[in-house]
């Protein structure tokens, strides 16, 4: 689009009068420039205000995920003729009861395990733990007897151990400091569940007409896909976690409960999750027993669980619409680890998958709908 | 900023306008609904305002649902952007458009443009599908009406096709 337009007067382009450029300010162009500037201002302000809103963002996101998980249950109760508010109340009472029961029965076991685990870590001189692992490794892998390789392995193990201890402590502190979440999340989730449809409707209502159908389509599709993905992932993780706890308990691996939960959570990471999940169990088995038999047992158990997951559980539960290339998985996990440590690594793939679904739908919409600024 | 934008945001009484029931009753899908069902149904409608010249949807864009005109006039055009623009219809208060998109996401067959400042009620596929799940009796009533209307159109098309075929055959015989 031209900013300036020449208006030749008297039909003669060479006359002095005609040489004067008449600048016609294009209203449309000015409008567009103002809009772009406004958009940039909004983006700039959002980035500037992000630290202020970040503490609100986390409970909002957690509440959104929980409401995505529980919405089908509330809908089902509403479908049998119950008032939506009452349906949300009933779901809250049931899940609140389950969580309280879980805390009452499982928390003592978990805290006992974490306590003994940290006592064990404190008692063990980190060097002696590393020595134990090294002895076991050199006994079964002869090449590690080479003094230079042994020194290198020892240094690496030392680094791994200290970072593991500090990161687990960070994780525990993060959980404790998230006390505010415990108060705000149920409150926000309640309203998301009760008024979710009206909130969605209000968002759509405030969209300009030219983007209306596009936004409507985008919101419904992403909502549906994300709901399915998150519900599927959490269900698979719970099943894998439960199976891991059962397997570790039968193999008499100490701290089976905490390690099983870690394995379930790590299962959300494609390709590497199962290895990450099995590592703590293998490390504990080496330190506690130092026998290859127990390690082999753990590897077989985890391999069986993975086989079951890949052949039976995931194909039934998780939709295959979210596919991530292995190389992308590595990069995303590394970036996640850099940003938020172990917690970041765990959340990296689900967050990336959610972003991927949203971007895919936005691209699809941009291709199929006519858009202009 | 277009006035329709703020009208859409601050639409406070859109759903409760007394004449909405009368307008909806004129639409075949909703004519059989009881008062309580109509009240339930109005919850899933989206009230939108379009100023003169604004496009409701473009030809070939994926369809999301249908619109019932409350006030104003909506023009339906083929090849809206081309010189070969063809006006298919001008719809007014109580009439509806885009109903095929309630069934699938196939592209819109024409462009719909507001010919004067208009207000419309949108019914969209995902909401209708949710309604079928949550209130099967109500959802099925609407679906049945939609199916009946499509069957009627198919019958008319078949009749027209039959007539055209007969005209063609008779012209071939004459020649």
Short mmCIF file of C-alpha atoms in Angstrom, two decimals:
data_model
loop_
_atom_site.label_atom_id
_atom_site.label_comp_id
_atom_site.label_asym_id
_atom_site.label_seq_id
_atom_site.Cartn_x
_atom_site.Cartn_y
_atom_site.Cartn_z
CA UNK A 1 0.00 0.00 0.00
CA UNK A 2 1.37 3.47 -0.87
CA UNK A 3 1.85 6.08 1.80
CA UNK A 4 1.81 8.94 -0.66
CA UNK A 5 -0.19 9.40 -3.79
CA UNK A 6 0.74 11.84 -6.56
CA UNK A 7 -2.10 13.89 -7.91
CA UNK A 8 -1.17 15.34 -11.30
CA UNK A 9 -3.31 18.41 -11.87
CA UNK A 10 -4.41 19.64 -15.30
CA UNK A 11 -3.30 16.30 -16.71
CA UNK A 12 0.28 17.59 -17.09
CA UNK A 13 2.80 15.72 -14.99
CA UNK A 14 5.64 18.20 -15.69
CA UNK A 15 4.07 21.49 -14.60
CA UNK A 16 5.57 23.07 -11.44
CA UNK A 17 2.22 22.96 -9.81
CA UNK A 18 1.91 19.28 -10.54
CA UNK A 19 5.41 18.53 -9.31
CA UNK A 20 4.26 19.40 -5.84
CA UNK A 21 3.58 16.21 -3.99
CA UNK A 22 0.20 16.07 -2.33
CA UNK A 23 0.43 13.74 0.60
CA UNK A 24 -2.74 11.90 1.22
CA UNK A 25 -2.66 10.20 4.52
CA UNK A 26 -4.20 6.88 4.01
CA UNK A 27 -6.72 6.38 6.79
CA UNK A 28 -6.59 2.63 6.50
CA UNK A 29 -2.82 2.58 6.77
CA UNK A 30 -2.83 4.88 9.80
CA UNK A 31 -5.41 2.63 11.43
CA UNK A 32 -3.21 -0.38 10.79
CA UNK A 33 -0.11 1.35 12.14
CA UNK A 34 -2.00 2.41 15.27
CA UNK A 35 -3.24 -1.14 15.73
CA UNK A 36 0.25 -2.61 15.34
CA UNK A 37 1.65 -0.01 17.77
CA UNK A 38 -1.12 -0.77 20.25
CA UNK A 39 -0.45 -4.48 19.91
CA UNK A 40 3.28 -3.87 20.50
CA UNK A 41 2.43 -1.71 23.53
CA UNK A 42 0.20 -4.44 24.95
CA UNK A 43 2.92 -7.08 24.35
CA UNK A 44 5.57 -4.83 25.92
CA UNK A 45 3.38 -4.09 28.94
CA UNK A 46 2.54 -7.79 29.33
CA UNK A 47 6.24 -8.70 29.36
CA UNK A 48 6.95 -5.88 31.83
CA UNK A 49 4.07 -6.92 34.09
CA UNK A 50 4.74 -10.65 33.78
CA UNK A 51 6.64 -10.87 37.11
CA UNK A 52 3.66 -9.25 38.84
CA UNK A 53 1.17 -11.66 37.31
CA UNK A 54 3.36 -14.77 37.47
CA UNK A 55 2.23 -15.74 40.99
CA UNK A 56 -1.40 -15.57 39.77
CA UNK A 57 -0.60 -17.39 36.54
CA UNK A 58 0.51 -20.62 38.24
CA UNK A 59 -2.66 -21.19 40.31
CA UNK A 60 -4.71 -20.25 37.24
CA UNK A 61 -2.91 -22.84 35.10
CA UNK A 62 -3.12 -25.55 37.77
CA UNK A 63 -6.84 -24.81 38.24
CA UNK A 64 -7.35 -24.94 34.48
CA UNK A 65 -5.69 -28.36 34.26
CA UNK A 66 -7.73 -29.71 37.19
CA UNK A 67 -10.97 -28.32 35.76
CA UNK A 68 -10.13 -29.91 32.38
CA UNK A 69 -9.77 -33.21 34.22
CA UNK A 70 -12.97 -32.93 36.22
CA UNK A 71 -15.29 -31.27 33.68
CA UNK A 72 -16.48 -34.59 32.14
CA UNK A 73 -17.50 -35.85 35.58
CA UNK A 74 -19.41 -32.65 36.39
CA UNK A 75 -21.06 -32.77 32.95
CA UNK A 76 -22.13 -36.35 33.57
CA UNK A 77 -23.75 -35.45 36.88
CA UNK A 78 -25.44 -32.47 35.26
CA UNK A 79 -26.73 -34.73 32.48
CA UNK A 80 -28.62 -36.87 34.99
CA UNK A 81 -30.56 -33.76 36.00
CA UNK A 82 -28.40 -32.28 38.74
CA UNK A 83 -27.86 -28.53 39.11
CA UNK A 84 -24.32 -27.65 37.94
CA UNK A 85 -23.38 -25.96 41.22
CA UNK A 86 -24.51 -29.02 43.18
CA UNK A 87 -22.63 -31.31 40.75
CA UNK A 88 -19.42 -29.34 41.29
CA UNK A 89 -20.01 -29.46 45.05
CA UNK A 90 -20.42 -33.26 44.99
CA UNK A 91 -17.27 -33.72 42.88
CA UNK A 92 -15.39 -31.44 45.27
CA UNK A 93 -16.56 -33.43 48.29
CA UNK A 94 -15.64 -36.78 46.66
CA UNK A 95 -12.21 -35.62 45.44
CA UNK A 96 -11.53 -33.62 48.59
CA UNK A 97 -12.34 -36.77 50.60
CA UNK A 98 -10.05 -38.87 48.41
CA UNK A 99 -7.22 -36.34 48.74
CA UNK A 100 -7.66 -36.12 52.54
CA UNK A 101 -7.77 -39.93 52.75
CA UNK A 102 -4.67 -40.09 50.54
CA UNK A 103 -2.87 -37.60 52.76
CA UNK A 104 -3.99 -39.47 55.89
CA UNK A 105 -2.93 -42.91 54.67
CA UNK A 106 -0.20 -42.29 52.13
CA UNK A 107 1.52 -39.19 53.45
CA UNK A 108 2.91 -40.92 56.56
CA UNK A 109 4.42 -43.64 54.32
CA UNK A 110 5.76 -41.03 51.91
CA UNK A 111 7.16 -38.73 54.57
CA UNK A 112 8.66 -41.73 56.38
CA UNK A 113 10.31 -42.82 53.14
CA UNK A 114 11.54 -39.31 52.34
CA UNK A 115 12.80 -38.92 55.91
CA UNK A 116 14.65 -42.24 55.95
CA UNK A 117 15.92 -41.52 52.46
CA UNK A 118 17.32 -38.14 53.54
CA UNK A 119 18.69 -39.68 56.78
CA UNK A 120 20.30 -42.38 54.68
CA UNK A 121 21.75 -39.75 52.35
CA UNK A 122 22.99 -37.71 55.33
CA UNK A 123 24.55 -40.73 57.01
CA UNK A 124 26.22 -41.87 53.86
CA UNK A 125 29.27 -39.98 53.05
CA UNK A 126 28.69 -39.11 49.39
CA UNK A 127 32.13 -40.53 48.59
CA UNK A 128 31.25 -43.88 50.18
CA UNK A 129 28.02 -44.11 48.12
CA UNK A 130 29.98 -43.35 44.98
CA UNK A 131 32.60 -45.92 45.99
CA UNK A 132 29.88 -48.54 46.42
CA UNK A 133 28.44 -47.79 42.97
CA UNK A 134 31.93 -47.78 41.49
CA UNK A 135 32.81 -51.13 43.08
CA UNK A 136 29.63 -52.69 41.73
CA UNK A 137 30.22 -51.22 38.31
CA UNK A 138 33.90 -52.25 38.07
CA UNK A 139 33.04 -55.75 39.28
CA UNK A 140 30.70 -56.23 36.32
CA UNK A 141 32.26 -53.95 33.70
CA UNK A 142 36.02 -54.81 33.51
CA UNK A 143 36.94 -51.83 31.30
CA UNK A 144 36.19 -49.53 34.25
CA UNK A 145 39.20 -51.01 36.11
CA UNK A 146 41.41 -48.72 34.03
CA UNK A 147 42.48 -46.07 36.63
CA UNK A 148 41.90 -43.08 34.33
CA UNK A 149 38.41 -44.21 33.35
CA UNK A 150 37.70 -45.06 37.00
CA UNK A 151 38.75 -41.55 38.08
CA UNK A 152 36.56 -40.00 35.38
CA UNK A 153 33.59 -42.19 36.36
CA UNK A 154 34.11 -41.29 40.02
CA UNK A 155 34.15 -37.55 39.26
CA UNK A 156 31.02 -37.85 37.13
CA UNK A 157 29.19 -39.88 39.77
CA UNK A 158 30.15 -37.34 42.41
CA UNK A 159 28.69 -34.53 40.31
CA UNK A 160 25.53 -36.54 39.61
CA UNK A 161 25.03 -37.46 43.26
CA UNK A 162 25.46 -33.95 44.64
CA UNK A 163 23.19 -32.43 41.99
CA UNK A 164 20.60 -35.17 42.61
CA UNK A 165 20.58 -34.45 46.36
CA UNK A 166 20.37 -30.67 45.90
CA UNK A 167 17.68 -30.97 43.24
CA UNK A 168 15.53 -33.31 45.35
CA UNK A 169 15.81 -30.85 48.23
CA UNK A 170 14.81 -28.03 45.85
CA UNK A 171 11.80 -30.07 44.77
CA UNK A 172 10.71 -30.63 48.39
CA UNK A 173 11.11 -26.91 49.16
CA UNK A 174 9.14 -26.03 46.04
CA UNK A 175 6.30 -28.30 47.19
CA UNK A 176 6.28 -26.75 50.66
CA UNK A 177 6.42 -23.19 49.36
CA UNK A 178 3.46 -23.89 47.10
CA UNK A 179 1.19 -23.73 50.15
CA UNK A 180 -0.65 -20.76 48.64
CA UNK A 181 -1.61 -23.02 45.73
CA UNK A 182 -3.44 -25.29 48.17
CA UNK A 183 -5.65 -22.41 49.19
CA UNK A 184 -6.20 -20.63 45.86
CA UNK A 185 -6.42 -23.59 43.47
CA UNK A 186 -9.62 -25.20 44.87
CA UNK A 187 -11.29 -21.79 44.93
CA UNK A 188 -10.43 -20.97 41.30
CA UNK A 189 -11.13 -24.55 40.14
CA UNK A 190 -14.62 -24.39 41.67
CA UNK A 191 -15.52 -21.38 39.53
CA UNK A 192 -13.84 -22.78 36.43
CA UNK A 193 -15.96 -25.90 36.78
CA UNK A 194 -19.17 -24.09 37.66
CA UNK A 195 -18.95 -21.16 35.23
CA UNK A 196 -16.50 -22.56 32.66
CA UNK A 197 -19.02 -22.29 29.83
CA UNK A 198 -19.93 -18.70 30.68
CA UNK A 199 -16.24 -17.72 30.95
CA UNK A 200 -15.62 -19.26 27.52
CA UNK A 201 -18.67 -17.46 26.18
CA UNK A 202 -17.47 -14.14 27.57
CA UNK A 203 -14.04 -14.62 25.97
CA UNK A 204 -15.67 -15.38 22.61
CA UNK A 205 -18.06 -12.45 23.03
CA UNK A 206 -15.14 -10.02 23.27
CA UNK A 207 -13.59 -11.21 20.00
CA UNK A 208 -14.08 -8.84 17.01
CA UNK A 209 -16.51 -10.08 14.35
CA UNK A 210 -13.89 -10.85 11.71
CA UNK A 211 -12.11 -13.31 14.05
CA UNK A 212 -15.26 -14.62 15.69
CA UNK A 213 -15.80 -17.94 13.88
CA UNK A 214 -12.05 -18.59 13.81
CA UNK A 215 -11.74 -18.03 17.59
CA UNK A 216 -14.79 -20.12 18.29
CA UNK A 217 -13.40 -23.03 16.28
CA UNK A 218 -9.96 -22.63 17.83
CA UNK A 219 -11.25 -22.51 21.40
CA UNK A 220 -13.46 -25.57 21.05
CA UNK A 221 -10.87 -27.67 19.24
CA UNK A 222 -7.95 -26.86 21.56
CA UNK A 223 -10.16 -27.31 24.60
CA UNK A 224 -11.23 -30.75 23.47
CA UNK A 225 -7.74 -31.91 22.41
CA UNK A 226 -6.01 -30.57 25.51
CA UNK A 227 -8.64 -32.09 27.78
CA UNK A 228 -8.15 -35.50 26.14
CA UNK A 229 -4.34 -35.21 26.22
CA UNK A 230 -4.04 -34.11 29.86
CA UNK A 231 -6.62 -36.63 31.10
CA UNK A 232 -4.91 -39.40 29.11
CA UNK A 233 -1.41 -38.52 30.29
CA UNK A 234 -2.37 -38.37 33.96
CA UNK A 235 -4.31 -41.62 33.77
CA UNK A 236 -1.38 -43.43 32.09
CA UNK A 237 1.06 -41.97 34.63
CA UNK A 238 -1.12 -43.11 37.52
CA UNK A 239 -1.36 -46.64 36.10
CA UNK A 240 2.41 -46.84 35.41
CA UNK A 241 3.13 -45.36 38.86
CA UNK A 242 0.87 -47.90 40.58
CA UNK A 243 2.39 -50.81 38.60
CA UNK A 244 5.89 -49.55 39.47
CA UNK A 245 5.03 -49.35 43.18
CA UNK A 246 3.65 -52.92 43.08
CA UNK A 247 6.73 -54.20 41.17
CA UNK A 248 9.22 -52.45 43.45
CA UNK A 249 7.35 -53.62 46.55
CA UNK A 250 7.46 -57.23 45.37
CA UNK A 251 11.18 -56.87 44.57
CA UNK A 252 11.65 -55.52 48.13
CA UNK A 253 13.26 -52.32 46.89
CA UNK A 254 13.39 -49.76 49.73
CA UNK A 255 11.50 -46.46 49.28
CA UNK A 256 9.34 -48.28 46.71
CA UNK A 257 6.48 -45.80 47.19
CA UNK A 258 8.39 -42.59 46.45
CA UNK A 259 10.40 -44.21 43.63
CA UNK A 260 7.17 -45.61 42.11
CA UNK A 261 5.61 -42.13 42.11
CA UNK A 262 8.74 -40.70 40.46
CA UNK A 263 8.55 -43.46 37.81
CA UNK A 264 4.88 -42.63 37.15
CA UNK A 265 5.61 -38.91 36.79
CA UNK A 266 8.70 -39.52 34.65
CA UNK A 267 6.56 -41.64 32.33
CA UNK A 268 5.11 -38.39 30.95
CA UNK A 269 8.47 -37.85 29.21
CA UNK A 270 8.49 -39.89 25.99
CA UNK A 271 11.47 -42.20 25.22
CA UNK A 272 13.60 -41.11 28.22
CA UNK A 273 10.97 -41.09 30.95
CA UNK A 274 11.14 -44.85 31.63
CA UNK A 275 14.97 -44.66 31.97
CA UNK A 276 14.70 -41.63 34.27
CA UNK A 277 12.01 -43.49 36.23
CA UNK A 278 14.10 -46.65 36.63
CA UNK A 279 17.33 -44.85 37.60
CA UNK A 280 16.47 -44.07 41.26
CA UNK A 281 15.35 -47.68 41.82
CA UNK A 282 18.57 -49.04 40.28
CA UNK A 283 20.75 -46.61 42.27
CA UNK A 284 19.02 -47.50 45.54
CA UNK A 285 19.32 -51.23 44.77
CA UNK A 286 23.05 -50.88 44.06
CA UNK A 287 23.69 -48.86 47.23
CA UNK A 288 21.54 -51.08 49.45
CA UNK A 289 22.34 -54.55 48.10
CA UNK A 290 25.16 -54.16 45.63
CA UNK A 291 24.03 -57.35 43.89
CA UNK A 292 23.45 -57.49 40.14
CA UNK A 293 20.42 -59.76 40.70
CA UNK A 294 18.32 -57.03 42.25
CA UNK A 295 19.27 -54.58 39.48
CA UNK A 296 18.37 -57.10 36.76
CA UNK A 297 15.04 -57.74 38.51
CA UNK A 298 14.27 -54.00 38.51
CA UNK A 299 15.24 -53.64 34.84
CA UNK A 300 13.01 -56.60 33.85
CA UNK A 301 10.12 -55.22 35.93
CA UNK A 302 10.39 -51.75 34.37
CA UNK A 303 10.75 -53.23 30.87
CA UNK A 304 7.59 -55.28 31.42
CA UNK A 305 5.70 -52.21 32.64
CA UNK A 306 6.89 -50.25 29.58
CA UNK A 307 5.81 -53.07 27.27
CA UNK A 308 2.39 -53.10 28.89
CA UNK A 309 2.20 -49.31 28.63
CA UNK A 310 3.19 -49.17 24.96
CA UNK A 311 1.16 -52.14 23.79
CA UNK A 312 -1.94 -51.87 25.91
CA UNK A 313 -2.34 -48.84 28.20
CA UNK A 314 -1.27 -45.85 26.06
CA UNK A 315 -2.90 -46.97 22.79
CA UNK A 316 -6.23 -47.27 24.58
CA UNK A 317 -6.05 -44.11 26.68
CA UNK A 318 -3.87 -41.47 25.06
CA UNK A 319 -4.82 -39.93 21.75
CA UNK A 320 -2.09 -40.23 19.15
CA UNK A 321 -2.65 -36.68 17.93
CA UNK A 322 0.29 -35.42 19.98
CA UNK A 323 3.45 -36.81 18.37
CA UNK A 324 6.86 -35.38 19.18
CA UNK A 325 10.09 -36.24 17.38
CA UNK A 326 12.76 -37.85 19.64
CA UNK A 327 15.25 -35.07 18.83
CA UNK A 328 12.70 -32.43 19.82
CA UNK A 329 12.06 -34.38 23.03
CA UNK A 330 15.79 -34.14 23.99
CA UNK A 331 15.95 -30.41 23.23
CA UNK A 332 12.71 -29.67 25.09
CA UNK A 333 13.82 -31.67 28.14
CA UNK A 334 17.19 -29.89 28.21
CA UNK A 335 15.54 -26.49 27.96
CA UNK A 336 13.01 -27.49 30.65
CA UNK A 337 15.84 -28.68 32.90
CA UNK A 338 17.67 -25.42 32.39
CA UNK A 339 14.62 -23.38 33.32
CA UNK A 340 13.19 -25.35 36.20
CA UNK A 341 15.52 -28.22 37.16
CA UNK A 342 13.91 -31.65 37.67
CA UNK A 343 10.48 -30.06 37.94
CA UNK A 344 11.10 -28.26 34.64
CA UNK A 345 12.22 -31.50 32.98
CA UNK A 346 9.03 -33.25 34.11
CA UNK A 347 6.75 -30.47 32.96
CA UNK A 348 8.66 -29.68 29.75
CA UNK A 349 7.05 -32.30 27.51
CA UNK A 350 3.42 -31.85 28.64
CA UNK A 351 3.86 -28.06 28.33
CA UNK A 352 5.41 -28.45 24.89
CA UNK A 353 2.63 -30.82 23.82
CA UNK A 354 0.00 -28.34 24.96
CA UNK A 355 1.78 -25.54 23.05
CA UNK A 356 2.06 -27.78 19.99
CA UNK A 357 -1.68 -28.49 19.95
CA UNK A 358 -2.48 -24.77 20.28
CA UNK A 359 0.00 -23.72 17.56
CA UNK A 360 -1.19 -26.51 15.23
CA UNK A 361 -4.77 -25.33 15.57
CA UNK A 362 -3.79 -21.66 15.12
CA UNK A 363 -1.84 -22.50 11.93
CA UNK A 364 -4.79 -24.56 10.65
CA UNK A 365 -7.15 -21.68 11.35
CA UNK A 366 -4.86 -19.14 9.67
CA UNK A 367 -4.74 -21.36 6.59
CA UNK A 368 -8.49 -21.84 6.37
CA UNK A 369 -9.88 -18.46 7.45
CA UNK A 370 -9.39 -15.09 5.81
CA UNK A 371 -7.52 -12.76 8.09
CA UNK A 372 -6.34 -9.19 8.01
CA UNK A 373 -5.03 -6.83 10.70
CA UNK B 1 -13.08 0.77 16.84
CA UNK B 2 -16.30 -0.52 15.27
CA UNK B 3 -19.39 -0.06 17.39
CA UNK B 4 -20.29 -3.73 16.84
CA UNK B 5 -17.22 -4.67 18.92
CA UNK B 6 -18.48 -2.89 22.05
CA UNK B 7 -22.05 -3.99 21.38
CA UNK B 8 -20.86 -7.60 21.38
CA UNK B 9 -19.02 -7.16 24.68
CA UNK B 10 -21.70 -5.24 26.54
CA UNK B 11 -24.63 -7.29 25.33
CA UNK B 12 -26.46 -7.57 28.61
CA UNK B 13 -30.02 -8.28 27.61
CA UNK B 14 -29.43 -10.10 24.35
CA UNK B 15 -30.63 -13.43 25.63
CA UNK B 16 -33.57 -12.02 27.55
CA UNK B 17 -35.18 -9.94 24.86
CA UNK B 18 -38.90 -10.73 24.91
CA UNK B 19 -39.15 -11.03 21.13
CA UNK B 20 -36.39 -13.65 20.91
CA UNK B 21 -38.83 -16.46 21.69
CA UNK B 22 -41.08 -15.32 18.86
CA UNK B 23 -38.15 -15.08 16.45
CA UNK B 24 -36.86 -18.54 17.39
CA UNK B 25 -40.35 -20.01 17.04
CA UNK B 26 -40.30 -18.93 13.41
CA UNK B 27 -37.25 -21.11 12.76
CA UNK B 28 -38.36 -24.66 11.85
CA UNK B 29 -35.78 -26.36 14.11
CA UNK B 30 -37.03 -24.60 17.19
CA UNK B 31 -40.75 -24.28 16.43
CA UNK B 32 -41.62 -27.46 18.36
CA UNK B 33 -39.70 -26.56 21.50
CA UNK B 34 -41.56 -26.07 24.77
CA UNK B 35 -41.05 -22.89 26.78
CA UNK B 36 -38.73 -24.62 29.27
CA UNK B 37 -36.75 -26.21 26.41
CA UNK B 38 -36.47 -22.88 24.65
CA UNK B 39 -35.13 -21.31 27.86
CA UNK B 40 -32.54 -24.08 28.12
CA UNK B 41 -31.69 -23.74 24.46
CA UNK B 42 -31.16 -19.96 24.64
CA UNK B 43 -28.22 -20.53 27.01
CA UNK B 44 -26.10 -21.88 24.16
CA UNK B 45 -26.90 -19.09 21.70
CA UNK B 46 -24.34 -16.37 20.96
CA UNK B 47 -25.71 -12.90 20.38
CA UNK B 48 -23.66 -10.89 17.85
CA UNK B 49 -23.95 -7.44 16.32
CA UNK B 50 -22.68 -6.66 12.81
CA UNK B 51 -22.48 -3.19 11.36
CA UNK B 52 -23.36 -2.55 7.72
CA UNK B 53 -20.78 -4.15 5.42
CA UNK B 54 -19.31 -6.54 7.99
CA UNK B 55 -18.91 -10.14 6.86
CA UNK B 56 -20.44 -12.92 8.98
CA UNK B 57 -18.50 -15.60 7.13
CA UNK B 58 -16.69 -16.01 3.84
CA UNK B 59 -17.29 -18.60 1.12
CA UNK B 60 -14.95 -21.64 1.46
CA UNK B 61 -14.17 -20.99 5.12
CA UNK B 62 -14.85 -23.95 7.47
CA UNK B 63 -18.40 -23.71 8.77
CA UNK B 64 -19.00 -23.67 12.53
CA UNK B 65 -22.73 -23.12 12.81
CA UNK B 66 -25.85 -21.24 11.84
CA UNK B 67 -27.25 -17.76 12.47
CA UNK B 68 -30.80 -16.58 13.09
CA UNK B 69 -31.40 -12.93 12.19
CA UNK B 70 -32.96 -10.87 14.96
CA UNK B 71 -32.89 -7.48 13.24
CA UNK B 72 -31.37 -6.14 10.01
CA UNK B 73 -30.65 -7.66 6.61
CA UNK B 74 -28.03 -10.22 5.59
CA UNK B 75 -27.00 -10.73 1.96
CA UNK B 76 -25.79 -14.10 0.69
CA UNK B 77 -23.31 -13.98 -2.20
CA UNK B 78 -21.35 -16.32 -4.43
CA UNK B 79 -17.88 -15.04 -5.49
CA UNK B 80 -18.29 -12.02 -3.23
CA UNK B 81 -14.83 -10.56 -4.00
CA UNK B 82 -14.96 -11.09 -7.77
CA UNK B 83 -16.53 -9.15 -10.56
CA UNK B 84 -18.70 -12.22 -11.07
CA UNK B 85 -20.40 -11.63 -7.71
CA UNK B 86 -23.80 -13.26 -7.64
CA UNK B 87 -26.49 -12.41 -5.10
CA UNK B 88 -28.23 -15.55 -3.93
CA UNK B 89 -30.59 -14.13 -1.32
CA UNK B 90 -31.32 -11.29 1.06
CA UNK B 91 -32.48 -12.53 4.44
CA UNK B 92 -34.37 -10.58 7.09
CA UNK B 93 -35.50 -10.81 10.69
CA UNK B 94 -36.58 -14.34 11.68
CA UNK B 95 -34.79 -15.99 8.76
CA UNK B 96 -31.71 -18.16 9.19
CA UNK B 97 -28.51 -19.07 7.35
CA UNK B 98 -25.56 -21.47 7.52
CA UNK B 99 -27.56 -24.36 8.99
CA UNK B 100 -25.59 -27.00 7.02
CA UNK B 101 -22.55 -26.18 9.17
CA UNK B 102 -24.38 -27.59 12.18
CA UNK B 103 -23.69 -31.05 10.83
CA UNK B 104 -20.10 -30.91 9.59
CA UNK B 105 -17.12 -28.65 9.05
CA UNK B 106 -17.40 -28.56 5.25
CA UNK B 107 -16.59 -25.17 3.66
CA UNK B 108 -19.26 -22.47 3.52
CA UNK B 109 -20.97 -22.45 0.14
CA UNK B 110 -21.39 -18.64 0.04
CA UNK B 111 -20.41 -15.40 1.77
CA UNK B 112 -22.79 -13.72 4.22
CA UNK B 113 -22.61 -9.92 4.62
CA UNK B 114 -24.62 -7.54 6.81
CA UNK B 115 -26.44 -5.15 4.43
CA UNK B 116 -27.46 -2.94 7.34
CA UNK B 117 -26.65 -2.84 11.04
CA UNK B 118 -27.86 -6.25 12.17
CA UNK B 119 -28.09 -8.40 15.24
CA UNK B 120 -28.04 -12.18 14.95
CA UNK B 121 -28.08 -15.25 17.17
CA UNK B 122 -25.45 -17.88 16.46
CA UNK B 123 -25.92 -21.57 17.19
CA UNK B 124 -22.66 -23.49 16.83
CA UNK B 125 -21.90 -27.13 16.20
CA UNK B 126 -19.81 -27.87 19.34
CA UNK B 127 -22.57 -26.38 21.53
CA UNK B 128 -25.24 -28.36 19.70
CA UNK B 129 -23.21 -31.59 20.11
CA UNK B 130 -22.78 -30.86 23.82
CA UNK B 131 -26.51 -30.25 24.09
CA UNK B 132 -27.22 -33.59 22.39
CA UNK B 133 -25.04 -35.25 25.02
CA UNK B 134 -26.28 -33.33 28.03
CA UNK B 135 -29.97 -32.96 27.10
CA UNK B 136 -30.61 -35.77 24.61
CA UNK B 137 -34.35 -35.18 24.40
CA UNK B 138 -33.92 -31.51 23.48
CA UNK B 139 -30.90 -32.15 21.24
CA UNK B 140 -32.70 -34.90 19.35
CA UNK B 141 -35.76 -32.71 18.80
CA UNK B 142 -33.57 -30.13 17.07
CA UNK B 143 -31.63 -32.78 15.12
CA UNK B 144 -34.85 -34.42 13.93
CA UNK B 145 -36.14 -31.08 12.67
CA UNK B 146 -32.83 -30.43 10.92
CA UNK B 147 -32.95 -33.86 9.29
CA UNK B 148 -36.57 -33.30 8.20
CA UNK B 149 -35.64 -29.97 6.65
CA UNK B 150 -32.70 -31.49 4.78
CA UNK B 151 -34.91 -34.38 3.58
CA UNK B 152 -37.44 -31.85 2.31
CA UNK B 153 -34.70 -29.97 0.43
CA UNK B 154 -33.40 -33.22 -1.04
CA UNK B 155 -36.91 -34.09 -2.19
CA UNK B 156 -37.26 -30.68 -3.84
CA UNK B 157 -33.85 -31.05 -5.49
CA UNK B 158 -34.80 -34.51 -6.75
CA UNK B 159 -38.03 -33.13 -8.19
CA UNK B 160 -36.17 -30.28 -9.89
CA UNK B 161 -33.61 -32.71 -11.27
CA UNK B 162 -36.41 -34.94 -12.54
CA UNK B 163 -38.08 -31.97 -14.25
CA UNK B 164 -34.80 -30.86 -15.84
CA UNK B 165 -34.17 -34.42 -17.03
CA UNK B 166 -37.63 -34.59 -18.61
CA UNK B 167 -37.14 -31.18 -20.26
CA UNK B 168 -33.78 -32.30 -21.64
CA UNK B 169 -35.15 -35.60 -22.94
CA UNK B 170 -38.15 -33.93 -24.62
CA UNK B 171 -35.88 -31.32 -26.25
CA UNK B 172 -33.66 -34.13 -27.59
CA UNK B 173 -36.73 -35.93 -29.03
CA UNK B 174 -38.00 -32.72 -30.71
CA UNK B 175 -34.58 -32.16 -32.31
#
